[in-house]
Amino acid sequence: MDMEKILIVGGSSGMGLALAGRCLEEGANVIIAGRGEAKLSAARDELGRPGTLETAVVDISREDEVAALFGRIGRLDHIVSTAAAIEGAYRLLPEIELSAAQRVVESKFYGPLLLAKHGAPKLPPTGSLTFVSGIAAYRPAARGSVVAAVNAALEGLVRALAVELAPIRVNAVSPGWVDTPIWAFVAGEKKDETLAAMAKRLPAGRVGQPQDIADAIGFLIRNGFTTGETLHVEGGHRLV
């Protein structure tokens, strides 16, 4: 990744923040983007490396903001999005509010679609786009219908874009249960208890950490012969 320029949407926390740190350590120039300026500022301070790190405030569900972002940052080598607005989405069907479902679709489907539309022209033929789906597409559960559906849709989009945008590579990582701040919206005060119970079930014997997913995305960025794929990084979750 030495001297490459990488945009990471969702890079201010969790998996995106871990990836940003990894890319910076490997010599890349990194732009972390997200909706919250305060979170981006805190992440910038945590990551350090002011000479090779930039921040950008953007709502990827708004096409005008996405277009303006790419107009400002110019040439890129790779684009990654770990963004997921799932607050209020984990509800039983009678309790789901359409606005919460729409936010998931906007962040995990329309957002990647717009990043591809406006970002692909900024990438070289050796460039890549990488998105994050999730285990819910394969192991859906009560309260998770919206997230399961959107993850599955995103993986379909990835396969189609890999054909349309070739030779630019387009892939997805499908994490299992990963210990990130997003669990505050999923399990609330029972976060630690819930993750510990899943760790006992998984063949890997633990839940994931953000660095596990950063490693997987790093592989997809570097490997020039992988496209249209969903890389499962879930500790064997699909087996149990």
GROMACS .gro file of C-alpha atoms in nm:
model
  240
    1MET     CA    1   0.000   0.000   0.000
    2ASP     CA    2   0.306   0.225  -0.001
    3MET     CA    3   0.212   0.572  -0.134
    4GLU     CA    4  -0.133   0.456  -0.246
    5LYS     CA    5  -0.431   0.683  -0.178
    6ILE     CA    6  -0.721   0.513  -0.002
    7LEU     CA    7  -1.065   0.647   0.090
    8ILE     CA    8  -1.227   0.474   0.390
    9VAL     CA    9  -1.589   0.568   0.452
   10GLY     CA   10  -1.673   0.479   0.811
   11GLY     CA   11  -1.309   0.519   0.902
   12SER     CA   12  -1.374   0.703   1.229
   13SER     CA   13  -1.462   0.395   1.435
   14GLY     CA   14  -1.464   0.015   1.454
   15MET     CA   15  -1.350  -0.179   1.150
   16GLY     CA   16  -1.288   0.131   0.941
   17LEU     CA   17  -1.067   0.287   1.206
   18ALA     CA   18  -0.865  -0.035   1.236
   19LEU     CA   19  -0.822  -0.043   0.859
   20ALA     CA   20  -0.713   0.321   0.851
   21GLY     CA   21  -0.444   0.248   1.108
   22ARG     CA   22  -0.322  -0.053   0.913
   23CYS     CA   23  -0.306   0.138   0.584
   24LEU     CA   24  -0.119   0.428   0.740
   25GLU     CA   25   0.134   0.190   0.893
   26GLU     CA   26   0.192   0.040   0.548
   27GLY     CA   27   0.268   0.379   0.396
   28ALA     CA   28  -0.062   0.473   0.233
   29ASN     CA   29  -0.219   0.816   0.218
   30VAL     CA   30  -0.560   0.779   0.382
   31ILE     CA   31  -0.881   0.979   0.379
   32ILE     CA   32  -1.132   0.880   0.646
   33ALA     CA   33  -1.486   0.997   0.577
   34GLY     CA   34  -1.811   0.999   0.769
   35ARG     CA   35  -2.107   1.208   0.875
   36GLY     CA   36  -1.978   1.321   1.215
   37GLU     CA   37  -1.708   1.586   1.225
   38ALA     CA   38  -1.643   1.530   1.597
   39LYS     CA   39  -1.587   1.156   1.550
   40LEU     CA   40  -1.358   1.220   1.254
   41SER     CA   41  -1.156   1.470   1.455
   42ALA     CA   42  -1.118   1.223   1.743
   43ALA     CA   43  -1.011   0.949   1.502
   44ARG     CA   44  -0.756   1.182   1.342
   45ASP     CA   45  -0.606   1.253   1.682
   46GLU     CA   46  -0.598   0.882   1.768
   47LEU     CA   47  -0.437   0.780   1.439
   48GLY     CA   48  -0.183   1.060   1.426
   49ARG     CA   49   0.026   1.082   1.107
   50PRO     CA   50  -0.107   1.425   0.999
   51GLY     CA   51   0.111   1.422   0.689
   52THR     CA   52  -0.066   1.124   0.534
   53LEU     CA   53  -0.415   1.138   0.691
   54GLU     CA   54  -0.709   1.355   0.588
   55THR     CA   55  -1.071   1.367   0.700
   56ALA     CA   56  -1.387   1.440   0.501
   57VAL     CA   57  -1.741   1.497   0.621
   58VAL     CA   58  -1.993   1.331   0.388
   59ASP     CA   59  -2.331   1.163   0.396
   60ILE     CA   60  -2.297   0.888   0.135
   61SER     CA   61  -2.674   0.861   0.099
   62ARG     CA   62  -2.676   1.206  -0.063
   63GLU     CA   63  -2.556   1.202  -0.421
   64ASP     CA   64  -2.462   1.570  -0.428
   65GLU     CA   65  -2.231   1.522  -0.128
   66VAL     CA   66  -2.072   1.210  -0.278
   67ALA     CA   67  -2.009   1.384  -0.609
   68ALA     CA   68  -1.861   1.685  -0.431
   69LEU     CA   69  -1.635   1.461  -0.222
   70PHE     CA   70  -1.479   1.298  -0.525
   71GLY     CA   71  -1.448   1.635  -0.693
   72ARG     CA   72  -1.237   1.754  -0.400
   73ILE     CA   73  -1.011   1.455  -0.341
   74GLY     CA   74  -0.928   1.368  -0.701
   75ARG     CA   75  -0.728   1.057  -0.787
   76LEU     CA   76  -0.760   0.746  -0.570
   77ASP     CA   77  -0.625   0.391  -0.571
   78HIS     CA   78  -0.885   0.219  -0.354
   79ILE     CA   79  -1.225   0.291  -0.201
   80VAL     CA   80  -1.362   0.112   0.106
   81SER     CA   81  -1.690   0.157   0.291
   82THR     CA   82  -1.763   0.006   0.631
   83ALA     CA   83  -2.052   0.247   0.696
   84ALA     CA   84  -2.370   0.108   0.851
   85ALA     CA   85  -2.651   0.313   1.006
   86ILE     CA   86  -2.847   0.041   1.186
   87GLU     CA   87  -2.983   0.230   1.487
   88GLY     CA   88  -3.346   0.131   1.533
   89ALA     CA   89  -3.334  -0.140   1.267
   90TYR     CA   90  -3.305  -0.445   1.494
   91ARG     CA   91  -3.675  -0.478   1.577
   92LEU     CA   92  -3.943  -0.741   1.543
   93LEU     CA   93  -4.153  -0.687   1.234
   94PRO     CA   94  -4.451  -0.517   1.409
   95GLU     CA   95  -4.210  -0.269   1.570
   96ILE     CA   96  -4.002  -0.171   1.268
   97GLU     CA   97  -4.029   0.191   1.163
   98LEU     CA   98  -3.981   0.248   0.793
   99SER     CA   99  -3.746   0.540   0.856
  100ALA     CA  100  -3.502   0.310   1.041
  101ALA     CA  101  -3.515   0.055   0.759
  102GLN     CA  102  -3.454   0.329   0.505
  103ARG     CA  103  -3.142   0.444   0.690
  104VAL     CA  104  -2.995   0.093   0.665
  105VAL     CA  105  -3.067   0.080   0.292
  106GLU     CA  106  -2.919   0.426   0.241
  107SER     CA  107  -2.596   0.350   0.428
  108LYS     CA  108  -2.533  -0.008   0.311
  109PHE     CA  109  -2.681  -0.011  -0.040
  110TYR     CA  110  -2.740   0.332  -0.190
  111GLY     CA  111  -2.418   0.460  -0.032
  112PRO     CA  112  -2.198   0.193  -0.194
  113LEU     CA  113  -2.387   0.240  -0.521
  114LEU     CA  114  -2.310   0.613  -0.519
  115LEU     CA  115  -1.949   0.556  -0.415
  116ALA     CA  116  -1.910   0.326  -0.714
  117LYS     CA  117  -2.088   0.563  -0.953
  118HIS     CA  118  -1.881   0.868  -0.867
  119GLY     CA  119  -1.566   0.699  -0.738
  120ALA     CA  120  -1.490   0.448  -1.013
  121PRO     CA  121  -1.387   0.724  -1.261
  122LYS     CA  122  -1.121   0.829  -1.006
  123LEU     CA  123  -0.966   0.481  -0.988
  124PRO     CA  124  -0.695   0.330  -1.210
  125PRO     CA  125  -0.753  -0.007  -1.382
  126THR     CA  126  -0.569  -0.168  -1.089
  127GLY     CA  127  -0.797  -0.001  -0.835
  128SER     CA  128  -1.062  -0.157  -0.615
  129LEU     CA  129  -1.384  -0.099  -0.425
  130THR     CA  130  -1.453  -0.299  -0.110
  131PHE     CA  131  -1.776  -0.300   0.089
  132VAL     CA  132  -1.889  -0.468   0.411
  133SER     CA  133  -2.196  -0.692   0.422
  134GLY     CA  134  -2.242  -0.935   0.712
  135ILE     CA  135  -2.337  -1.272   0.855
  136ALA     CA  136  -2.704  -1.172   0.884
  137ALA     CA  137  -2.743  -1.246   0.512
  138TYR     CA  138  -2.661  -1.612   0.588
  139ARG     CA  139  -2.781  -1.657   0.945
  140PRO     CA  140  -3.086  -1.431   0.974
  141ALA     CA  141  -3.260  -1.408   1.308
  142ALA     CA  142  -3.572  -1.254   1.451
  143ARG     CA  143  -3.534  -0.876   1.471
  144GLY     CA  144  -3.276  -0.884   1.190
  145SER     CA  145  -3.486  -0.899   0.874
  146VAL     CA  146  -3.389  -0.556   0.741
  147VAL     CA  147  -3.016  -0.601   0.795
  148ALA     CA  148  -3.025  -0.953   0.648
  149ALA     CA  149  -3.198  -0.829   0.334
  150VAL     CA  150  -2.968  -0.530   0.283
  151ASN     CA  151  -2.652  -0.738   0.331
  152ALA     CA  152  -2.773  -0.986   0.069
  153ALA     CA  153  -2.859  -0.703  -0.170
  154LEU     CA  154  -2.515  -0.547  -0.125
  155GLU     CA  155  -2.345  -0.874  -0.219
  156GLY     CA  156  -2.556  -0.892  -0.534
  157LEU     CA  157  -2.452  -0.536  -0.618
  158VAL     CA  158  -2.085  -0.629  -0.569
  159ARG     CA  159  -2.106  -0.912  -0.822
  160ALA     CA  160  -2.278  -0.692  -1.079
  161LEU     CA  161  -2.034  -0.404  -1.034
  162ALA     CA  162  -1.737  -0.640  -1.068
  163VAL     CA  163  -1.862  -0.718  -1.419
  164GLU     CA  164  -1.960  -0.364  -1.516
  165LEU     CA  165  -1.653  -0.185  -1.379
  166ALA     CA  166  -1.389  -0.443  -1.481
  167PRO     CA  167  -1.091  -0.440  -1.466
  168ILE     CA  168  -1.150  -0.238  -1.146
  169ARG     CA  169  -1.206  -0.499  -0.877
  170VAL     CA  170  -1.517  -0.496  -0.657
  171ASN     CA  171  -1.550  -0.719  -0.350
  172ALA     CA  172  -1.723  -0.751  -0.015
  173VAL     CA  173  -1.617  -0.871   0.328
  174SER     CA  174  -1.886  -1.047   0.530
  175PRO     CA  175  -1.798  -1.024   0.899
  176GLY     CA  176  -1.952  -1.236   1.169
  177TRP     CA  177  -2.000  -1.096   1.517
  178VAL     CA  178  -1.729  -0.837   1.571
  179ASP     CA  179  -1.675  -0.641   1.892
  180THR     CA  180  -1.738  -0.287   1.769
  181PRO     CA  181  -1.943   0.010   1.898
  182ILE     CA  182  -2.232  -0.091   1.671
  183TRP     CA  183  -2.330  -0.354   1.928
  184ALA     CA  184  -2.462  -0.079   2.151
  185PHE     CA  185  -2.751  -0.053   1.904
  186VAL     CA  186  -2.795  -0.429   1.872
  187ALA     CA  187  -2.773  -0.558   2.229
  188GLY     CA  188  -2.759  -0.251   2.451
  189GLU     CA  189  -2.651  -0.328   2.807
  190LYS     CA  190  -2.633  -0.700   2.724
  191LYS     CA  191  -2.351  -0.650   2.474
  192ASP     CA  192  -2.077  -0.829   2.670
  193GLU     CA  193  -2.305  -1.115   2.771
  194THR     CA  194  -2.432  -1.160   2.416
  195LEU     CA  195  -2.086  -1.162   2.258
  196ALA     CA  196  -1.950  -1.403   2.521
  197ALA     CA  197  -2.232  -1.649   2.452
  198MET     CA  198  -2.160  -1.640   2.079
  199ALA     CA  199  -1.786  -1.688   2.139
  200LYS     CA  200  -1.863  -2.021   2.307
  201ARG     CA  201  -2.056  -2.138   2.000
  202LEU     CA  202  -1.806  -2.042   1.732
  203PRO     CA  203  -1.542  -2.289   1.606
  204ALA     CA  204  -1.285  -2.008   1.638
  205GLY     CA  205  -1.362  -1.984   2.009
  206ARG     CA  206  -1.403  -1.607   2.009
  207VAL     CA  207  -1.587  -1.324   1.839
  208GLY     CA  208  -1.408  -1.104   1.590
  209GLN     CA  209  -1.205  -0.792   1.651
  210PRO     CA  210  -1.189  -0.491   1.417
  211GLN     CA  211  -0.834  -0.586   1.316
  212ASP     CA  212  -0.960  -0.921   1.183
  213ILE     CA  213  -1.178  -0.740   0.933
  214ALA     CA  214  -0.906  -0.487   0.853
  215ASP     CA  215  -0.678  -0.780   0.764
  216ALA     CA  216  -0.941  -0.920   0.528
  217ILE     CA  217  -1.000  -0.589   0.355
  218GLY     CA  218  -0.625  -0.547   0.322
  219PHE     CA  219  -0.609  -0.879   0.138
  220LEU     CA  220  -0.882  -0.773  -0.105
  221ILE     CA  221  -0.708  -0.443  -0.172
  222ARG     CA  222  -0.378  -0.614  -0.250
  223ASN     CA  223  -0.486  -0.927  -0.436
  224GLY     CA  224  -0.522  -0.840  -0.803
  225PHE     CA  225  -0.693  -1.167  -0.897
  226THR     CA  226  -0.992  -1.145  -0.662
  227THR     CA  227  -1.310  -0.971  -0.779
  228GLY     CA  228  -1.683  -1.019  -0.744
  229GLU     CA  229  -1.623  -1.215  -0.424
  230THR     CA  230  -1.759  -1.211  -0.072
  231LEU     CA  231  -1.485  -1.297   0.177
  232HIS     CA  232  -1.633  -1.452   0.491
  233VAL     CA  233  -1.451  -1.359   0.812
  234GLU     CA  234  -1.679  -1.493   1.081
  235GLY     CA  235  -1.501  -1.754   1.293
  236GLY     CA  236  -1.702  -2.039   1.142
  237HIS     CA  237  -2.040  -1.881   1.218
  238ARG     CA  238  -2.204  -2.030   0.909
  239LEU     CA  239  -2.117  -2.378   1.037
  240VAL     CA  240  -2.309  -2.356   1.365
   0.00000   0.00000   0.00000
